[in-house]
Amino acid sequence: MDGLHIENISMRFDLPDGTHVQALQDVSLEIKTGEIVSVLGPSGCGKTTLLNILAGFLAPTGGQVRMNGHVVQGPDAERGMVFQKGALFEWMSVRKNVSFGPRMKGMAKPERTEIVDHLLETVGLQDFKEKAVYELSGGMQQRVALARCLANDPDVILMDEPLGALDALTREKMQGLVLKLWKETGKTVILITHSVEEALLLGERLIVMAPRPGRIYREYNLPFADNAVGADLREVKKVPAFGETRDEILSMIWEMEEEIMGRAEGAA
Ligand SMILES: Nc1ncnc2c1ncn2[C@@H]1O[C@H](COP(=O)(O)OP(=O)(O)O)[C@@H](O)[C@H]1O
Ligand SMILES: [Mg+2]
């Protein structure tokens, strides 16, 4: 029973005014070890809720998640999270941020130093070890966040719009880095994004979610992530199939948003 099994997950939030939000309904998905999966969908379709359930931060009101056979019942180092921003210790050095997890685990210093040095080199921060995080650019901070997550050696890396706050060029570089880390480490990656292009590039499997209730709407198996490893991402985006799939998904999400807007107007 290897991998991540999402079995009929539902999540209902009961609100103080007596109404409720069905953030997720009957979401089922099987993710194999080592897969990279991107999740796309309009705002409010339950992407963050799903990721929080996978991380174990939130218990679903229905269904369960199993990871390598056991039921997920809370956060665990086997499942690491990379947030969009703000989850680093800003006053601490890059090195201390990345070594935080291993230190908490009680790992001996020489081993810790070796792991941290290796990871900082992998993400291209070897010359910034002693800098405080607040001194770094947004892109560099996300490199620290990736290295810190990897330092805990998780089996699954969960990312909630990790590149959403970056400028276009930095973002493109970071997409390449995510692909490289995925290939080099063999870890399972689940990445939420608002960008259709990013979802196409960073998903061997791309899941489109729909809102009200939050659910899986479409699923694609795509060749782009594999082709993009170590390649020029702009060349990958020029492939006709890339553009065709992008347009198809854009129209799909556009229609969903139109429908949401229509309903909101109808209610007003
Ligand atoms: N803690 C909560 N309490 C009440 N409603 C929530 C809570 N978290 C999320 N929601 C609602 O659940 C829905 C899905 O939210 P979310 O998972 O954040 O969507 P996404 O990340 O796709 O934008 C939204 O309607 C949101 O308002
Ligand atoms: Mg979200």
Short mmCIF file of N, CA, C and O in Angstrom, two decimals, residues 169 172-173 175-176 179 201 224-239 242:
data_model
loop_
_atom_site.label_atom_id
_atom_site.label_comp_id
_atom_site.label_asym_id
_atom_site.label_seq_id
_atom_site.Cartn_x
_atom_site.Cartn_y
_atom_site.Cartn_z
N LEU A 169 10.30 36.22 -13.79
CA LEU A 169 11.59 35.59 -14.08
C LEU A 169 12.06 34.68 -12.96
O LEU A 169 12.51 33.56 -13.20
N GLU A 172 10.07 31.52 -12.93
CA GLU A 172 10.48 30.54 -13.93
C GLU A 172 11.71 29.75 -13.45
O GLU A 172 11.78 28.54 -13.60
N LYS A 173 12.66 30.46 -12.86
CA LYS A 173 13.85 29.78 -12.33
C LYS A 173 13.47 28.79 -11.24
O LYS A 173 13.98 27.68 -11.17
N GLN A 175 10.60 27.30 -10.88
CA GLN A 175 9.90 26.14 -11.46
C GLN A 175 10.93 25.09 -11.89
O GLN A 175 10.75 23.90 -11.66
N GLY A 176 12.01 25.57 -12.50
CA GLY A 176 13.09 24.66 -12.89
C GLY A 176 13.69 23.97 -11.68
O GLY A 176 13.99 22.77 -11.71
N LEU A 179 11.41 21.20 -10.35
CA LEU A 179 11.52 20.01 -11.20
C LEU A 179 12.80 19.24 -10.92
O LEU A 179 12.82 18.02 -10.84
N LEU A 201 3.43 22.67 -16.34
CA LEU A 201 4.86 22.37 -16.26
C LEU A 201 5.21 21.48 -15.08
O LEU A 201 6.13 20.68 -15.15
N PHE A 224 4.73 17.08 -19.91
CA PHE A 224 5.59 18.28 -19.87
C PHE A 224 6.57 18.30 -18.71
O PHE A 224 7.71 18.72 -18.87
N ALA A 225 6.14 17.88 -17.53
CA ALA A 225 7.04 17.92 -16.36
C ALA A 225 8.28 17.09 -16.65
O ALA A 225 9.41 17.55 -16.43
N ASP A 226 8.07 15.90 -17.16
CA ASP A 226 9.21 15.02 -17.45
C ASP A 226 10.13 15.64 -18.51
O ASP A 226 11.35 15.64 -18.36
N ASN A 227 9.50 16.20 -19.55
CA ASN A 227 10.30 16.81 -20.62
C ASN A 227 11.02 18.06 -20.16
O ASN A 227 12.04 18.45 -20.74
N ALA A 228 10.47 18.70 -19.13
CA ALA A 228 11.01 20.00 -18.72
C ALA A 228 12.18 19.87 -17.75
O ALA A 228 12.89 20.85 -17.52
N VAL A 229 12.40 18.68 -17.20
CA VAL A 229 13.51 18.52 -16.25
C VAL A 229 14.82 18.86 -16.94
O VAL A 229 15.18 18.27 -17.95
N GLY A 230 15.50 19.87 -16.41
CA GLY A 230 16.80 20.27 -16.95
C GLY A 230 16.73 20.94 -18.32
O GLY A 230 17.76 21.24 -18.92
N ALA A 231 15.52 21.18 -18.82
CA ALA A 231 15.38 21.77 -20.16
C ALA A 231 15.04 23.26 -20.05
O ALA A 231 14.82 23.77 -18.96
N ASP A 232 15.02 23.93 -21.19
CA ASP A 232 14.60 25.32 -21.24
C ASP A 232 13.07 25.34 -21.18
O ASP A 232 12.39 24.88 -22.10
N LEU A 233 12.54 25.87 -20.09
CA LEU A 233 11.08 25.82 -19.89
C LEU A 233 10.32 26.53 -21.01
O LEU A 233 9.22 26.15 -21.36
N ARG A 234 10.95 27.57 -21.56
CA ARG A 234 10.25 28.30 -22.63
C ARG A 234 10.09 27.45 -23.88
O ARG A 234 9.12 27.60 -24.62
N GLU A 235 11.05 26.59 -24.12
CA GLU A 235 10.93 25.68 -25.27
C GLU A 235 9.78 24.69 -25.04
O GLU A 235 9.02 24.40 -25.95
N VAL A 236 9.68 24.20 -23.80
CA VAL A 236 8.61 23.25 -23.49
C VAL A 236 7.25 23.91 -23.71
O VAL A 236 6.32 23.31 -24.24
N LYS A 237 7.16 25.19 -23.33
CA LYS A 237 5.88 25.90 -23.47
C LYS A 237 5.50 26.14 -24.93
O LYS A 237 4.35 26.41 -25.24
N LYS A 238 6.49 26.05 -25.83
CA LYS A 238 6.22 26.29 -27.26
C LYS A 238 5.63 25.06 -27.95
O LYS A 238 5.16 25.16 -29.09
N VAL A 239 5.70 23.91 -27.30
CA VAL A 239 5.15 22.69 -27.91
C VAL A 239 3.64 22.88 -28.13
O VAL A 239 2.95 23.35 -27.23
N PHE A 242 1.16 21.80 -25.54
CA PHE A 242 1.18 22.60 -24.31
C PHE A 242 0.16 23.74 -24.44
O PHE A 242 -0.70 23.93 -23.57
#
